[in-house]
PDB file of C-alpha atoms in Angstrom:
ATOM      1  CA  PHE A   1     -27.872   2.006 -10.509  1.00  0.00           C
ATOM      2  CA  HIS A   2     -29.301   1.295  -7.118  1.00  0.00           C
ATOM      3  CA  ARG A   3     -27.985   0.714  -3.615  1.00  0.00           C
ATOM      4  CA  ASN A   4     -27.184  -2.969  -4.147  1.00  0.00           C
ATOM      5  CA  SER A   5     -25.271  -2.461  -7.399  1.00  0.00           C
ATOM      6  CA  THR A   6     -21.729  -3.788  -7.384  1.00  0.00           C
ATOM      7  CA  PHE A   7     -18.911  -2.766  -9.686  1.00  0.00           C
ATOM      8  CA  VAL A   8     -15.749  -4.617 -10.662  1.00  0.00           C
ATOM      9  CA  ILE A   9     -12.829  -2.295 -11.404  1.00  0.00           C
ATOM     10  CA  GLU A  10      -9.116  -2.730 -11.951  1.00  0.00           C
ATOM     11  CA  ASP A  11      -6.853  -0.520  -9.835  1.00  0.00           C
ATOM     12  CA  ASP A  12      -3.434   0.928 -10.666  1.00  0.00           C
ATOM     13  CA  PHE A  13      -1.720  -2.264  -9.498  1.00  0.00           C
ATOM     14  CA  GLY A  14      -3.745  -4.588 -11.749  1.00  0.00           C
ATOM     15  CA  ARG A  15      -5.932  -5.952  -8.942  1.00  0.00           C
ATOM     16  CA  GLU A  16      -9.658  -6.506  -9.506  1.00  0.00           C
ATOM     17  CA  LEU A  17     -11.740  -4.803  -6.837  1.00  0.00           C
ATOM     18  CA  CYS A  18     -15.451  -5.332  -6.198  1.00  0.00           C
ATOM     19  CA  LEU A  19     -17.136  -2.177  -4.959  1.00  0.00           C
ATOM     20  CA  LYS A  20     -20.697  -1.713  -3.760  1.00  0.00           C
ATOM     21  CA  ASN A  21     -22.719   1.386  -4.588  1.00  0.00           C
ATOM     22  CA  MET A  22     -23.118   2.404  -0.955  1.00  0.00           C
ATOM     23  CA  LYS A  23     -21.876   5.165   1.310  1.00  0.00           C
ATOM     24  CA  SER A  24     -21.898   4.809   5.072  1.00  0.00           C
ATOM     25  CA  SER A  25     -21.244   8.032   6.973  1.00  0.00           C
ATOM     26  CA  VAL A  26     -20.874   8.909  10.626  1.00  0.00           C
ATOM     27  CA  ILE A  27     -22.290  12.274  11.647  1.00  0.00           C
ATOM     28  CA  ILE A  28     -21.049  13.789  14.910  1.00  0.00           C
ATOM     29  CA  LEU A  29     -23.745  15.523  16.940  1.00  0.00           C
ATOM     30  CA  ASN A  30     -23.025  18.450  19.247  1.00  0.00           C
ATOM     31  CA  GLU A  31     -24.062  18.581  22.908  1.00  0.00           C
ATOM     32  CA  ASN A  32     -27.658  19.549  21.947  1.00  0.00           C
ATOM     33  CA  PHE A  33     -27.930  16.498  19.665  1.00  0.00           C
ATOM     34  CA  ILE A  34     -28.020  18.738  16.627  1.00  0.00           C
ATOM     35  CA  SER A  35     -26.051  17.721  13.571  1.00  0.00           C
ATOM     36  CA  SER A  36     -22.732  19.526  13.348  1.00  0.00           C
ATOM     37  CA  SER A  37     -20.360  19.934  10.437  1.00  0.00           C
ATOM     38  CA  TYR A  38     -18.279  16.925  11.515  1.00  0.00           C
ATOM     39  CA  GLU A  39     -18.885  13.976   9.260  1.00  0.00           C
ATOM     40  CA  PHE A  40     -16.649  11.193   7.991  1.00  0.00           C
ATOM     41  CA  ARG A  41     -17.088   8.101   5.881  1.00  0.00           C
ATOM     42  CA  ASN A  42     -16.935   4.624   7.367  1.00  0.00           C
ATOM     43  CA  PRO A  43     -14.438   2.321   5.689  1.00  0.00           C
ATOM     44  CA  PRO A  44     -15.905  -0.535   3.636  1.00  0.00           C
ATOM     45  CA  THR A  45     -16.400  -3.634   5.726  1.00  0.00           C
ATOM     46  CA  PHE A  46     -16.910  -7.327   5.060  1.00  0.00           C
ATOM     47  CA  TYR A  47     -18.020  -8.108   8.592  1.00  0.00           C
ATOM     48  CA  ASN A  48     -21.631  -9.205   9.088  1.00  0.00           C
ATOM     49  CA  HIS A  49     -22.723  -8.087  12.552  1.00  0.00           C
ATOM     50  CA  ASP A  50     -25.729 -10.409  12.596  1.00  0.00           C
ATOM     51  CA  VAL A  51     -23.916 -13.669  11.891  1.00  0.00           C
ATOM     52  CA  LYS A  52     -20.333 -13.728  13.135  1.00  0.00           C
ATOM     53  CA  GLU A  53     -18.059 -16.104  11.221  1.00  0.00           C
ATOM     54  CA  VAL A  54     -14.291 -16.628  11.154  1.00  0.00           C
ATOM     55  CA  ARG A  55     -14.378 -16.164   7.380  1.00  0.00           C
ATOM     56  CA  ASP A  56     -15.566 -12.559   7.790  1.00  0.00           C
ATOM     57  CA  ALA A  57     -12.672 -11.767  10.136  1.00  0.00           C
ATOM     58  CA  GLN A  58     -10.258 -13.262   7.622  1.00  0.00           C
ATOM     59  CA  TYR A  59     -11.716 -11.082   4.841  1.00  0.00           C
ATOM     60  CA  GLU A  60     -11.409  -7.978   7.049  1.00  0.00           C
ATOM     61  CA  THR A  61      -7.800  -8.804   7.892  1.00  0.00           C
ATOM     62  CA  GLU A  62      -6.912  -9.462   4.252  1.00  0.00           C
ATOM     63  CA  ALA A  63      -8.538  -6.195   3.136  1.00  0.00           C
ATOM     64  CA  GLY A  64      -6.647  -4.254   5.827  1.00  0.00           C
ATOM     65  CA  LEU A  65      -3.312  -5.784   4.874  1.00  0.00           C
ATOM     66  CA  ASP A  66      -3.950  -5.105   1.177  1.00  0.00           C
ATOM     67  CA  HIS A  67      -4.778  -1.486   1.984  1.00  0.00           C
ATOM     68  CA  TYR A  68      -1.479  -0.998   3.827  1.00  0.00           C
ATOM     69  CA  PHE A  69       0.596  -2.957   1.306  1.00  0.00           C
ATOM     70  CA  TYR A  70      -0.673  -1.011  -1.720  1.00  0.00           C
ATOM     71  CA  HIS A  71      -0.695   2.403  -0.016  1.00  0.00           C
ATOM     72  CA  LEU A  72       1.348   5.085  -1.812  1.00  0.00           C
ATOM     73  CA  ASN A  73       3.598   5.610   1.233  1.00  0.00           C
ATOM     74  CA  THR A  74       4.523   1.937   1.661  1.00  0.00           C
ATOM     75  CA  GLY A  75       7.344   2.014  -0.900  1.00  0.00           C
ATOM     76  CA  PRO A  76       9.123   5.107   0.471  1.00  0.00           C
ATOM     77  CA  PHE A  77       8.630   3.967   4.074  1.00  0.00           C
ATOM     78  CA  LEU A  78      10.061   0.496   3.463  1.00  0.00           C
ATOM     79  CA  ALA A  79      12.861   1.835   1.261  1.00  0.00           C
ATOM     80  CA  THR A  80      14.029   4.279   3.916  1.00  0.00           C
ATOM     81  CA  ALA A  81      13.754   1.721   6.718  1.00  0.00           C
ATOM     82  CA  LEU A  82      15.587  -1.026   4.813  1.00  0.00           C
ATOM     83  CA  ILE A  83      18.351   1.316   3.620  1.00  0.00           C
ATOM     84  CA  LYS A  84      18.948   2.501   7.177  1.00  0.00           C
ATOM     85  CA  ARG A  85      18.982  -1.072   8.532  1.00  0.00           C
ATOM     86  CA  LEU A  86      21.527  -2.057   5.904  1.00  0.00           C
ATOM     87  CA  GLY A  87      24.000   0.649   6.835  1.00  0.00           C
ATOM     88  CA  ILE A  88      23.280   4.026   5.192  1.00  0.00           C
ATOM     89  CA  SER A  89      22.016   6.330   7.924  1.00  0.00           C
ATOM     90  CA  ASN A  90      21.173   9.312   5.711  1.00  0.00           C
ATOM     91  CA  PRO A  91      20.186   8.123   2.215  1.00  0.00           C
ATOM     92  CA  SER A  92      19.780  10.660  -0.566  1.00  0.00           C
ATOM     93  CA  PRO A  93      16.391  11.224  -2.227  1.00  0.00           C
ATOM     94  CA  ARG A  94      17.812   9.705  -5.431  1.00  0.00           C
ATOM     95  CA  PHE A  95      18.786   6.517  -3.572  1.00  0.00           C
ATOM     96  CA  ILE A  96      15.364   6.233  -1.931  1.00  0.00           C
ATOM     97  CA  GLY A  97      13.689   6.860  -5.303  1.00  0.00           C
ATOM     98  CA  THR A  98      15.703   4.077  -6.935  1.00  0.00           C
ATOM     99  CA  VAL A  99      14.709   1.618  -4.234  1.00  0.00           C
ATOM    100  CA  VAL A 100      11.055   2.703  -4.357  1.00  0.00           C
ATOM    101  CA  GLN A 101      11.021   2.213  -8.130  1.00  0.00           C
ATOM    102  CA  ALA A 102      12.421  -1.310  -7.680  1.00  0.00           C
ATOM    103  CA  PHE A 103       9.817  -2.063  -4.986  1.00  0.00           C
ATOM    104  CA  GLN A 104       6.907  -0.812  -7.092  1.00  0.00           C
ATOM    105  CA  SER A 105       7.965  -2.301 -10.423  1.00  0.00           C
ATOM    106  CA  GLY A 106       9.394  -5.501  -8.957  1.00  0.00           C
ATOM    107  CA  ILE A 107      12.447  -5.307 -11.236  1.00  0.00           C
ATOM    108  CA  TYR A 108      15.943  -3.933 -10.729  1.00  0.00           C
ATOM    109  CA  GLN A 109      18.591  -3.678 -13.439  1.00  0.00           C
ATOM    110  CA  THR A 110      21.919  -2.161 -12.427  1.00  0.00           C
ATOM    111  CA  PRO A 111      22.339   1.072 -14.417  1.00  0.00           C
ATOM    112  CA  HIS A 112      25.300   1.196 -16.819  1.00  0.00           C
ATOM    113  CA  HIS A 113      25.876  -2.563 -16.363  1.00  0.00           C
ATOM    114  CA  PRO A 114      23.650  -4.442 -18.829  1.00  0.00           C
ATOM    115  CA  ASP A 115      25.844  -7.533 -18.401  1.00  0.00           C
ATOM    116  CA  LEU A 116      24.578  -8.028 -14.832  1.00  0.00           C
ATOM    117  CA  PRO A 117      21.368 -10.007 -14.358  1.00  0.00           C
ATOM    118  CA  THR A 118      17.979  -8.415 -13.742  1.00  0.00           C
ATOM    119  CA  PHE A 119      16.634  -8.948 -10.247  1.00  0.00           C
ATOM    120  CA  GLY A 120      12.993  -9.494  -9.308  1.00  0.00           C
ATOM    121  CA  SER A 121       9.862 -11.125 -10.626  1.00  0.00           C
ATOM    122  CA  GLY A 122       8.142  -8.028 -12.010  1.00  0.00           C
ATOM    123  CA  LYS A 123       5.459  -8.058  -9.312  1.00  0.00           C
ATOM    124  CA  TYR A 124       4.712  -5.144  -7.009  1.00  0.00           C
ATOM    125  CA  GLY A 125       6.564  -5.426  -3.705  1.00  0.00           C
ATOM    126  CA  ASP A 126       9.251  -7.870  -4.845  1.00  0.00           C
ATOM    127  CA  LEU A 127      11.864  -7.868  -2.068  1.00  0.00           C
ATOM    128  CA  ALA A 128      14.551  -9.430  -4.290  1.00  0.00           C
ATOM    129  CA  ALA A 129      14.447  -6.365  -6.545  1.00  0.00           C
ATOM    130  CA  THR A 130      14.254  -4.050  -3.538  1.00  0.00           C
ATOM    131  CA  THR A 131      17.238  -5.652  -1.820  1.00  0.00           C
ATOM    132  CA  ALA A 132      19.273  -5.678  -5.039  1.00  0.00           C
ATOM    133  CA  ALA A 133      18.510  -1.975  -5.540  1.00  0.00           C
ATOM    134  CA  ILE A 134      19.823  -1.244  -2.045  1.00  0.00           C
ATOM    135  CA  LEU A 135      22.954  -3.384  -2.169  1.00  0.00           C
ATOM    136  CA  LEU A 136      23.983  -2.638  -5.766  1.00  0.00           C
ATOM    137  CA  ASP A 137      23.352   1.114  -5.768  1.00  0.00           C
ATOM    138  CA  ARG A 138      26.407   3.339  -6.119  1.00  0.00           C
ATOM    139  CA  GLU A 139      25.594   5.112  -2.847  1.00  0.00           C
ATOM    140  CA  SER A 140      25.708   1.924  -0.772  1.00  0.00           C
ATOM    141  CA  ARG A 141      28.951   0.760  -2.424  1.00  0.00           C
ATOM    142  CA  ASN A 142      30.789   4.058  -2.131  1.00  0.00           C
ATOM    143  CA  VAL A 143      33.452   3.944   0.607  1.00  0.00           C
ATOM    144  CA  LEU A 144      33.671   7.743   0.848  1.00  0.00           C
ATOM    145  CA  LEU A 145      30.159   8.250   2.177  1.00  0.00           C
TER     146      LEU A 145
END
């Protein structure tokens, strides 16, 4: 392998990602311009600084949105926010977990009611499954809470 090698991998969500065999690091120098122990990796970028094109900005934006959408905290964050907006101010961890599972799997089947239809398309982030999980859960339908 060399610096210009590229790899195609499949991530946990079934997406194909193209990765380049390259590491770009930023090293922070101290006041004497001597290398310190502070170093971090630059994020991968699609932007060509020599030739600026709209296409490159679109690729950057798409990559950023994909990163946020497929982040591990997206499901719990959206589940909690949507549950609270739909009327349950203090959802239980079980309720949030049910909604997160529906968001990540893209399918929601009401437990103990196989006669009810299945909601969702089976794709990650399906809001039909997420909304059904919120509205049909026993915690959101319970009048005593």
